[in-house]
Amino acid sequence: MQLLFTKGSAKHDTMDVIRNGVLSKSIACPKQGIIPHDMVHYAVESMLHKRGFIGRILDGETTSFQMMAASESDGVERLVEVFQADGWSGWCSPTTDMLDLYQVTCSARQCEPLAIQADDIEAVRQRIMELTAQWQLVPVGKTLALQFEHNPHVP
């Protein structure tokens, strides 16, 4: 599956989902001052090999803001939120603080946290920083293409 992130000129960027060379879904991504939310999903899911929103799309689920709850996917969503908060703070939160915030967020939402360590946080943050550098070079109206492959351990 290919994800095409197009930088918009107004309040939204766009993520187009290309399956077998065909556009299967176009999703508006509200601008948030950092990379698009779904690009953060891409970083988390591809680096940790976890099934979240992007993986669920790949598996053929219909996209919506209220997808059915799924334990791993819910844990991914909470982690994406933690990385967004880190981004809004300048990408410099201590790793231990991010792990603590993740536990608190999961507890507050009654969500089983993923088994992640400090090294996982650092690896995902490094990937996000690479994506941020690439995204900053994309002019308005142009696209950043990313490949997303199915994780073989996920059904």
PDB file of C-alpha atoms in Angstrom:
ATOM      1  CA  MET A   1       0.000   0.000   0.000  1.00  0.00           C
ATOM      2  CA  GLN A   2       1.226   3.471  -0.768  1.00  0.00           C
ATOM      3  CA  LEU A   3       0.340   6.558   1.249  1.00  0.00           C
ATOM      4  CA  LEU A   4       0.476   9.883  -0.570  1.00  0.00           C
ATOM      5  CA  PHE A   5       0.563  12.883   1.735  1.00  0.00           C
ATOM      6  CA  THR A   6      -0.221  16.101  -0.135  1.00  0.00           C
ATOM      7  CA  LYS A   7       0.513  19.418   1.515  1.00  0.00           C
ATOM      8  CA  GLY A   8      -2.535  21.667   1.410  1.00  0.00           C
ATOM      9  CA  SER A   9      -2.645  25.452   1.313  1.00  0.00           C
ATOM     10  CA  ALA A  10      -5.495  25.899   3.778  1.00  0.00           C
ATOM     11  CA  LYS A  11      -6.484  24.043   6.947  1.00  0.00           C
ATOM     12  CA  HIS A  12      -5.935  20.493   5.669  1.00  0.00           C
ATOM     13  CA  ASP A  13      -3.356  18.262   4.120  1.00  0.00           C
ATOM     14  CA  THR A  14      -4.510  15.048   2.435  1.00  0.00           C
ATOM     15  CA  MET A  15      -3.559  11.405   2.738  1.00  0.00           C
ATOM     16  CA  ASP A  16      -4.464   9.290  -0.282  1.00  0.00           C
ATOM     17  CA  VAL A  17      -4.396   5.533   0.171  1.00  0.00           C
ATOM     18  CA  ILE A  18      -3.275   3.705  -2.968  1.00  0.00           C
ATOM     19  CA  ARG A  19      -3.916  -0.044  -3.107  1.00  0.00           C
ATOM     20  CA  ASN A  20      -2.717  -2.026  -6.109  1.00  0.00           C
ATOM     21  CA  GLY A  21      -2.137   1.233  -7.975  1.00  0.00           C
ATOM     22  CA  VAL A  22      -5.685   2.483  -7.416  1.00  0.00           C
ATOM     23  CA  LEU A  23      -6.869   5.284  -5.120  1.00  0.00           C
ATOM     24  CA  SER A  24      -8.975   3.563  -2.458  1.00  0.00           C
ATOM     25  CA  LYS A  25      -9.453   6.401   0.036  1.00  0.00           C
ATOM     26  CA  SER A  26      -8.668  10.077   0.438  1.00  0.00           C
ATOM     27  CA  ILE A  27      -8.510  11.384   4.004  1.00  0.00           C
ATOM     28  CA  ALA A  28      -8.379  15.047   5.057  1.00  0.00           C
ATOM     29  CA  CYS A  29      -5.683  15.639   7.685  1.00  0.00           C
ATOM     30  CA  PRO A  30      -6.226  18.840   9.688  1.00  0.00           C
ATOM     31  CA  LYS A  31      -3.013  20.855   9.938  1.00  0.00           C
ATOM     32  CA  GLN A  32      -1.570  20.732  13.429  1.00  0.00           C
ATOM     33  CA  GLY A  33       1.784  22.537  13.205  1.00  0.00           C
ATOM     34  CA  ILE A  34       3.747  19.275  12.943  1.00  0.00           C
ATOM     35  CA  ILE A  35       3.571  16.419  10.450  1.00  0.00           C
ATOM     36  CA  PRO A  36       0.041  15.150   9.757  1.00  0.00           C
ATOM     37  CA  HIS A  37      -1.563  12.931  12.399  1.00  0.00           C
ATOM     38  CA  ASP A  38      -1.721   9.986  10.008  1.00  0.00           C
ATOM     39  CA  MET A  39       1.983  10.401   9.208  1.00  0.00           C
ATOM     40  CA  VAL A  40       2.673  10.001  12.936  1.00  0.00           C
ATOM     41  CA  HIS A  41       0.587   6.807  12.719  1.00  0.00           C
ATOM     42  CA  TYR A  42       2.770   5.673   9.844  1.00  0.00           C
ATOM     43  CA  ALA A  43       5.925   6.233  11.913  1.00  0.00           C
ATOM     44  CA  VAL A  44       4.603   4.413  14.986  1.00  0.00           C
ATOM     45  CA  GLU A  45       3.088   1.482  13.111  1.00  0.00           C
ATOM     46  CA  SER A  46       5.956   0.937  10.682  1.00  0.00           C
ATOM     47  CA  MET A  47       8.705   1.223  13.319  1.00  0.00           C
ATOM     48  CA  LEU A  48       6.998  -0.859  16.017  1.00  0.00           C
ATOM     49  CA  HIS A  49       5.253  -3.301  13.647  1.00  0.00           C
ATOM     50  CA  LYS A  50       1.928  -2.699  15.350  1.00  0.00           C
ATOM     51  CA  ARG A  51      -1.536  -2.610  13.815  1.00  0.00           C
ATOM     52  CA  GLY A  52      -3.204   0.768  14.164  1.00  0.00           C
ATOM     53  CA  PHE A  53      -5.269   2.976  11.864  1.00  0.00           C
ATOM     54  CA  ILE A  54      -2.948   2.535   8.848  1.00  0.00           C
ATOM     55  CA  GLY A  55      -2.720  -1.238   9.321  1.00  0.00           C
ATOM     56  CA  ARG A  56      -6.475  -1.476   9.642  1.00  0.00           C
ATOM     57  CA  ILE A  57      -6.881   0.383   6.358  1.00  0.00           C
ATOM     58  CA  LEU A  58      -4.415  -2.025   4.758  1.00  0.00           C
ATOM     59  CA  ASP A  59      -6.520  -4.924   6.054  1.00  0.00           C
ATOM     60  CA  GLY A  60      -9.535  -3.450   4.258  1.00  0.00           C
ATOM     61  CA  GLU A  61     -11.440  -1.797   7.091  1.00  0.00           C
ATOM     62  CA  THR A  62     -13.588   1.172   6.254  1.00  0.00           C
ATOM     63  CA  THR A  63     -12.029   4.362   7.570  1.00  0.00           C
ATOM     64  CA  SER A  64     -13.890   6.545  10.007  1.00  0.00           C
ATOM     65  CA  PHE A  65     -13.189   8.637  13.052  1.00  0.00           C
ATOM     66  CA  GLN A  66     -15.065   6.071  15.174  1.00  0.00           C
ATOM     67  CA  MET A  67     -13.637   2.706  14.133  1.00  0.00           C
ATOM     68  CA  MET A  68     -14.512  -0.305  16.268  1.00  0.00           C
ATOM     69  CA  ALA A  69     -12.280  -0.668  19.315  1.00  0.00           C
ATOM     70  CA  ALA A  70      -9.348  -3.063  19.006  1.00  0.00           C
ATOM     71  CA  SER A  71      -6.776  -3.508  21.773  1.00  0.00           C
ATOM     72  CA  GLU A  72      -3.552  -3.072  19.784  1.00  0.00           C
ATOM     73  CA  SER A  73      -5.024  -0.342  17.596  1.00  0.00           C
ATOM     74  CA  ASP A  74      -6.245   1.571  20.657  1.00  0.00           C
ATOM     75  CA  GLY A  75      -2.765   1.317  22.199  1.00  0.00           C
ATOM     76  CA  VAL A  76      -1.265   2.659  18.979  1.00  0.00           C
ATOM     77  CA  GLU A  77      -3.686   5.609  18.980  1.00  0.00           C
ATOM     78  CA  ARG A  78      -2.714   6.570  22.533  1.00  0.00           C
ATOM     79  CA  LEU A  79       0.979   6.377  21.585  1.00  0.00           C
ATOM     80  CA  VAL A  80       0.391   8.563  18.526  1.00  0.00           C
ATOM     81  CA  GLU A  81      -1.203  11.131  20.836  1.00  0.00           C
ATOM     82  CA  VAL A  82       1.878  11.053  23.075  1.00  0.00           C
ATOM     83  CA  PHE A  83       4.152  11.659  20.083  1.00  0.00           C
ATOM     84  CA  GLN A  84       1.943  14.533  18.922  1.00  0.00           C
ATOM     85  CA  ALA A  85       2.217  16.124  22.363  1.00  0.00           C
ATOM     86  CA  ASP A  86       5.988  15.692  22.144  1.00  0.00           C
ATOM     87  CA  GLY A  87       5.945  17.381  18.731  1.00  0.00           C
ATOM     88  CA  TRP A  88       3.917  20.314  19.982  1.00  0.00           C
ATOM     89  CA  SER A  89       6.524  20.667  22.754  1.00  0.00           C
ATOM     90  CA  GLY A  90       9.416  20.781  20.286  1.00  0.00           C
ATOM     91  CA  TRP A  91      10.274  17.065  20.057  1.00  0.00           C
ATOM     92  CA  CYS A  92      12.366  17.228  23.213  1.00  0.00           C
ATOM     93  CA  SER A  93      10.356  15.516  25.958  1.00  0.00           C
ATOM     94  CA  PRO A  94      12.427  13.120  28.058  1.00  0.00           C
ATOM     95  CA  THR A  95      11.778   9.526  27.017  1.00  0.00           C
ATOM     96  CA  THR A  96      10.815   8.549  30.565  1.00  0.00           C
ATOM     97  CA  ASP A  97       8.200  11.330  30.622  1.00  0.00           C
ATOM     98  CA  MET A  98       6.751  10.050  27.338  1.00  0.00           C
ATOM     99  CA  LEU A  99       6.534   6.508  28.695  1.00  0.00           C
ATOM    100  CA  ASP A 100       4.842   7.817  31.859  1.00  0.00           C
ATOM    101  CA  LEU A 101       2.397   9.928  29.832  1.00  0.00           C
ATOM    102  CA  TYR A 102       1.613   6.904  27.688  1.00  0.00           C
ATOM    103  CA  GLN A 103       0.749   4.831  30.772  1.00  0.00           C
ATOM    104  CA  VAL A 104      -1.430   7.636  32.178  1.00  0.00           C
ATOM    105  CA  THR A 105      -3.194   8.138  28.833  1.00  0.00           C
ATOM    106  CA  CYS A 106      -3.893   4.432  28.455  1.00  0.00           C
ATOM    107  CA  SER A 107      -5.163   4.203  32.018  1.00  0.00           C
ATOM    108  CA  ALA A 108      -7.452   7.210  31.564  1.00  0.00           C
ATOM    109  CA  ARG A 109      -8.922   5.688  28.396  1.00  0.00           C
ATOM    110  CA  GLN A 110      -9.067   2.157  29.855  1.00  0.00           C
ATOM    111  CA  CYS A 111      -6.774   0.959  27.104  1.00  0.00           C
ATOM    112  CA  GLU A 112      -4.182  -1.809  27.299  1.00  0.00           C
ATOM    113  CA  PRO A 113      -0.781  -0.171  26.681  1.00  0.00           C
ATOM    114  CA  LEU A 114       1.635  -1.636  24.166  1.00  0.00           C
ATOM    115  CA  ALA A 115       4.773  -3.220  25.603  1.00  0.00           C
ATOM    116  CA  ILE A 116       7.233  -0.489  24.657  1.00  0.00           C
ATOM    117  CA  GLN A 117      10.581   0.591  26.028  1.00  0.00           C
ATOM    118  CA  ALA A 118      12.738   3.706  25.875  1.00  0.00           C
ATOM    119  CA  ASP A 119      14.525   2.357  22.778  1.00  0.00           C
ATOM    120  CA  ASP A 120      11.170   2.101  20.993  1.00  0.00           C
ATOM    121  CA  ILE A 121      10.349   5.721  21.810  1.00  0.00           C
ATOM    122  CA  GLU A 122      13.732   6.858  20.505  1.00  0.00           C
ATOM    123  CA  ALA A 123      13.430   4.809  17.290  1.00  0.00           C
ATOM    124  CA  VAL A 124       9.976   6.189  16.518  1.00  0.00           C
ATOM    125  CA  ARG A 125      11.046   9.741  17.353  1.00  0.00           C
ATOM    126  CA  GLN A 126      14.039   9.382  15.008  1.00  0.00           C
ATOM    127  CA  ARG A 127      11.705   8.230  12.215  1.00  0.00           C
ATOM    128  CA  ILE A 128       9.355  11.127  12.934  1.00  0.00           C
ATOM    129  CA  MET A 129      12.281  13.556  12.727  1.00  0.00           C
ATOM    130  CA  GLU A 130      13.235  12.077   9.319  1.00  0.00           C
ATOM    131  CA  LEU A 131       9.636  12.446   8.130  1.00  0.00           C
ATOM    132  CA  THR A 132       9.510  15.996   9.496  1.00  0.00           C
ATOM    133  CA  ALA A 133      12.618  16.942   7.510  1.00  0.00           C
ATOM    134  CA  GLN A 134      11.131  15.404   4.348  1.00  0.00           C
ATOM    135  CA  TRP A 135       7.727  17.049   4.913  1.00  0.00           C
ATOM    136  CA  GLN A 136       9.277  20.478   5.400  1.00  0.00           C
ATOM    137  CA  LEU A 137      10.784  20.225   1.902  1.00  0.00           C
ATOM    138  CA  VAL A 138       7.422  19.447   0.272  1.00  0.00           C
ATOM    139  CA  PRO A 139       5.903  22.547  -1.347  1.00  0.00           C
ATOM    140  CA  VAL A 140       2.177  23.263  -1.044  1.00  0.00           C
ATOM    141  CA  GLY A 141       0.301  21.162  -3.562  1.00  0.00           C
ATOM    142  CA  LYS A 142       3.052  18.532  -3.786  1.00  0.00           C
ATOM    143  CA  THR A 143       3.204  15.034  -2.338  1.00  0.00           C
ATOM    144  CA  LEU A 144       5.374  12.855  -0.107  1.00  0.00           C
ATOM    145  CA  ALA A 145       4.922   9.154  -0.978  1.00  0.00           C
ATOM    146  CA  LEU A 146       5.453   6.478   1.690  1.00  0.00           C
ATOM    147  CA  GLN A 147       5.229   2.694   1.358  1.00  0.00           C
ATOM    148  CA  PHE A 148       3.432   0.710   4.031  1.00  0.00           C
ATOM    149  CA  GLU A 149       3.684  -3.059   4.026  1.00  0.00           C
ATOM    150  CA  HIS A 150       1.551  -5.556   5.879  1.00  0.00           C
ATOM    151  CA  ASN A 151       3.162  -6.815   9.062  1.00  0.00           C
ATOM    152  CA  PRO A 152       3.301 -10.615   8.706  1.00  0.00           C
ATOM    153  CA  HIS A 153       2.662 -11.285  12.432  1.00  0.00           C
ATOM    154  CA  VAL A 154      -0.634  -9.402  12.338  1.00  0.00           C
ATOM    155  CA  PRO A 155      -3.664 -11.362  11.055  1.00  0.00           C
TER     156      PRO A 155
END
